[in-house]
XYZ file of C-alpha atoms in Angstrom:
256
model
C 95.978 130.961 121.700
C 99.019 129.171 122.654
C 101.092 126.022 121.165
C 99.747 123.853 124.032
C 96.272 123.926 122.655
C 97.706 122.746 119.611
C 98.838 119.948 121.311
C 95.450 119.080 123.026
C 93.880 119.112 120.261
C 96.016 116.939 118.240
C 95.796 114.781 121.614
C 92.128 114.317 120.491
C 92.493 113.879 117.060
C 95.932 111.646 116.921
C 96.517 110.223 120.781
C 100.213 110.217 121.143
C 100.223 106.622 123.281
C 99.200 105.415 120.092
C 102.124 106.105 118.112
C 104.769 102.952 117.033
C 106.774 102.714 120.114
C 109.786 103.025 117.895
C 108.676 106.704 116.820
C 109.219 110.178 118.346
C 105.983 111.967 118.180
C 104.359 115.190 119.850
C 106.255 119.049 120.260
C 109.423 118.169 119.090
C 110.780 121.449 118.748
C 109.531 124.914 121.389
C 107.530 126.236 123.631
C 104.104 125.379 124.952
C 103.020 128.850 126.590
C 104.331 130.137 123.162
C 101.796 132.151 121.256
C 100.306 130.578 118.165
C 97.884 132.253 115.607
C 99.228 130.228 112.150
C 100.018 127.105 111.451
C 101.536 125.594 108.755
C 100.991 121.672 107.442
C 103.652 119.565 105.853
C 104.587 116.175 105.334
C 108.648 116.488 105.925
C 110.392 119.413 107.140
C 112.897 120.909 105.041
C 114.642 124.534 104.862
C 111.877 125.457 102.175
C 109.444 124.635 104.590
C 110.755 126.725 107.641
C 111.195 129.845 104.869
C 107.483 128.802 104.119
C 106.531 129.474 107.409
C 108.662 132.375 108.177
C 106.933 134.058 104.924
C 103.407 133.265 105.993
C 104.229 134.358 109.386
C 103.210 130.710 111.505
C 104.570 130.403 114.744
C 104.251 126.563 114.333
C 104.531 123.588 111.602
C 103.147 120.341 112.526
C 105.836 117.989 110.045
C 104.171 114.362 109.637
C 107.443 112.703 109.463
C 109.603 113.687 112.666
C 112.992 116.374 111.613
C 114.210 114.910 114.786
C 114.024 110.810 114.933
C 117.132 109.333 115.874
C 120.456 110.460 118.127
C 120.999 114.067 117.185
C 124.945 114.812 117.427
C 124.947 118.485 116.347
C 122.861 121.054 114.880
C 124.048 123.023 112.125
C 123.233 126.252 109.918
C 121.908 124.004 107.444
C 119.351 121.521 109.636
C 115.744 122.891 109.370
C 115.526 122.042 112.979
C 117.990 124.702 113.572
C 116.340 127.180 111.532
C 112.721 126.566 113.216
C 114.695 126.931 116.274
C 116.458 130.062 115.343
C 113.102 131.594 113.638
C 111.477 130.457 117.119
C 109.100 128.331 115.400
C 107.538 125.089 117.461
C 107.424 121.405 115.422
C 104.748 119.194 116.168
C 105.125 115.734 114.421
C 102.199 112.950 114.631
C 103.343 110.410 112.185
C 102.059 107.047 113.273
C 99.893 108.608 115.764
C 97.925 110.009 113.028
C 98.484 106.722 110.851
C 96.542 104.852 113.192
C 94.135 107.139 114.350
C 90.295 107.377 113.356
C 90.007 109.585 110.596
C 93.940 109.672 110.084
C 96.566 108.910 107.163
C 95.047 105.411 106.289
C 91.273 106.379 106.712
C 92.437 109.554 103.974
C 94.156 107.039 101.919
C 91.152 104.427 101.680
C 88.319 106.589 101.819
C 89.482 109.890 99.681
C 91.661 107.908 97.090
C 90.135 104.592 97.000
C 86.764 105.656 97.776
C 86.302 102.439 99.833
C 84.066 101.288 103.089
C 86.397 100.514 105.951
C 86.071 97.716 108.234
C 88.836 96.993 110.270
C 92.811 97.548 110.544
C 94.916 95.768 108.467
C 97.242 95.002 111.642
C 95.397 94.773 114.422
C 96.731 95.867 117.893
C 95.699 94.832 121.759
C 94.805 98.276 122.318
C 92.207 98.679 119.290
C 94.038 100.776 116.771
C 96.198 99.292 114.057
C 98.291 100.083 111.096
C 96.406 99.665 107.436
C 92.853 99.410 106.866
C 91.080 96.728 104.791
C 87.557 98.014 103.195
C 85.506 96.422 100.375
C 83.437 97.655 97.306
C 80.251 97.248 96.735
C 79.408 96.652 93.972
C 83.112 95.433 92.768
C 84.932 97.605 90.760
C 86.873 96.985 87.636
C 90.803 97.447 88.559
C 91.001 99.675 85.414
C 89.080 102.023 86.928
C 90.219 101.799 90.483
C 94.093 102.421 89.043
C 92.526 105.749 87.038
C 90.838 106.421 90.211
C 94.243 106.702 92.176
C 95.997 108.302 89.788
C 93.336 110.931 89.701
C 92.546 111.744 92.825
C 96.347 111.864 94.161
C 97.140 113.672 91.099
C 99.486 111.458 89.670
C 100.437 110.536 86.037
C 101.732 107.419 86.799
C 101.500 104.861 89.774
C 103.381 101.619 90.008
C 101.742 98.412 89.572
C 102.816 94.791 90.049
C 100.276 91.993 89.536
C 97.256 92.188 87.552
C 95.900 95.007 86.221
C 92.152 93.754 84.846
C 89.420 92.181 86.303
C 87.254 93.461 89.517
C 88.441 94.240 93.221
C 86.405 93.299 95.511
C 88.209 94.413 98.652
C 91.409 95.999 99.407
C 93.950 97.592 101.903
C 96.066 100.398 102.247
C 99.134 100.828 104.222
C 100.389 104.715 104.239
C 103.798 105.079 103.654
C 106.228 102.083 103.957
C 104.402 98.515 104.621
C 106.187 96.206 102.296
C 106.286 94.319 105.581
C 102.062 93.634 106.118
C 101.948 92.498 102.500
C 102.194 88.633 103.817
C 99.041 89.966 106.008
C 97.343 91.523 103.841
C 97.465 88.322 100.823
C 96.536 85.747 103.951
C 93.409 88.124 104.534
C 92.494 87.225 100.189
C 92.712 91.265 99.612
C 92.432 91.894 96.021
C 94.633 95.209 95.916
C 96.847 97.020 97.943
C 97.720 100.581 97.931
C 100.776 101.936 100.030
C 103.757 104.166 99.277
C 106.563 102.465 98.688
C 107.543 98.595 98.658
C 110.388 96.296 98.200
C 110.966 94.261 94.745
C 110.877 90.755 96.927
C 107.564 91.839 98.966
C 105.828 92.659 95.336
C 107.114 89.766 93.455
C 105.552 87.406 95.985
C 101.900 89.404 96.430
C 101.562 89.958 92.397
C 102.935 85.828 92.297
C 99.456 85.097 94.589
C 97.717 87.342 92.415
C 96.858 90.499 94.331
C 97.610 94.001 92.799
C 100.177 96.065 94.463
C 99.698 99.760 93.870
C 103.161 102.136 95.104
C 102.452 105.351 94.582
C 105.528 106.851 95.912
C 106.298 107.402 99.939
C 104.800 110.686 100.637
C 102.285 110.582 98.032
C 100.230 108.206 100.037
C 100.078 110.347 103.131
C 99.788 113.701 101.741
C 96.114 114.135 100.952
C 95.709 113.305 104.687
C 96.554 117.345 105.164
C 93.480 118.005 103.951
C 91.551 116.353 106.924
C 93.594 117.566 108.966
C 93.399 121.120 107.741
C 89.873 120.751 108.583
C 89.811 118.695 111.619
C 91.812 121.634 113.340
C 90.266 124.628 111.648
C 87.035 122.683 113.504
C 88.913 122.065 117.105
C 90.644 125.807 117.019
C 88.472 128.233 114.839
C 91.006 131.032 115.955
C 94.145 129.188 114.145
C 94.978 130.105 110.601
C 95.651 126.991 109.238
C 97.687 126.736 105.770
C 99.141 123.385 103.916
C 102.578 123.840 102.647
C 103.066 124.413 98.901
C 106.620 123.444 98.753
C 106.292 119.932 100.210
C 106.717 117.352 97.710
C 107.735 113.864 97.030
C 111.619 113.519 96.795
C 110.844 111.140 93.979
C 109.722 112.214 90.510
C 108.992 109.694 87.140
C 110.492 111.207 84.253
């Protein structure tokens, strides 16, 4: 097996073209003919991460969030793009590829943490995909349980919360990552609760002032579980490829 048929089959599973035009997405970092029999998961790309891979033995990593994103002036001993490079590791990054692809970060983040029926994108695009997904419950569920829900299932002692915190949510919408900015979209669609990484004070003020829940659960917290279906979405496409999820990748952030 080589690294190109890692890309062709993330091709399938997180088209490229789809990615935010403002991104840098696909093989980042190597060879296609290269050979590849492990593969390592992770959401950002850190030394830790290269050693990871070195130890396990992976010729590849795909990193979510792109090492390489804007102008790179130099490369030094300490840049984990430099190590990968120097190890002769390939980097594969999807990021908003995978956000908006079927199955991807925000389908993870409704469906396995929210446990929630999709319907449609949150932000809808002219070529069918969008960012967010809006989903409803049926029957409604009480917000006390949908916030121990979360915490649970990301494995999280504590979440952030602005707005209320009782009553029943009837629908809702998650944004992976960063989407303080589709908050305005999301309270003109009458969403009950939304769930995303990481938001400004000002966008969270004005949702929990028009009484919708905002849930931030931290940046990479919302897009990590998405591994998982990944993990298995490629384990399906290349049954050859040893495919591991990092255990050093972690949120920057902690609550103490």
């Amino acid at each position: 097996m080589q690294v190109e048929d890692l890309i062709k089959a993330m091709e399938i599973i997180a088209p490229t073209r789809h990615a935010e035009a403002w991104d840098n997405v696909g093989l980042l970092v190597g060879d296609a003919k290269a050979s590849l029999s492990r593969l390592l998961l992770t959401i950002d790309l850190g030394i830790a991460q290269v050693q990871e891979a070195k130890q396990l033995g992976c010729e590849a990593v795909i990193a979510y969030h792109p090492p390489i994103f804007k102008e790179v002036r130099r490369l030094l001993s300490d840049s984990p793009v430099y190590e990968a490079i120097r190890a002769g590791i390939a980097i594969y990054s999807p990021h908003t590829a995978l956000d908006v692809a079927q199955g991807g970060t925000n389908d993870s983040l409704a469906e396995d943490v929210l446990g929630m029926r999709t319907s449609e994108a949150l932000h809808l695009r002219v070529d069918g995909t969008g960012m967010g997904k809006i989903g409803v419950f049926d029957p409604p569920m009480p917000r006390v349980q949908l916030l121990e829900r979360i915490k649970k299932r990301l494995a999280l002692e504590h979440v952030l919360v602005a707005g209320p915190q009782t009553g029943v949510v009837r629908n809702a919408a998650v944004c992976a990552g960063s989407c303080g900015s589709l908050v305005e979209l999301a309270v003109s669609k009458g969403v009950d609760l939304y769930l995303t990484g990481e938001m400004s004070h000002h966008n969270a003020f004005r949702a929990a002032s028009r009484n919708m829940t905002v849930v931030c659960v931290l940046h990479s917290h919302s897009e990590r579980l998405s591994l998982q279906r990944l993990k298995k979405r490629l384990q399906h496409a290349l049954p050859n490829l040893d495919v591991m999820v990092s255990q050093t990748d972690n949120d920057p952030f902690d609550i103490c």
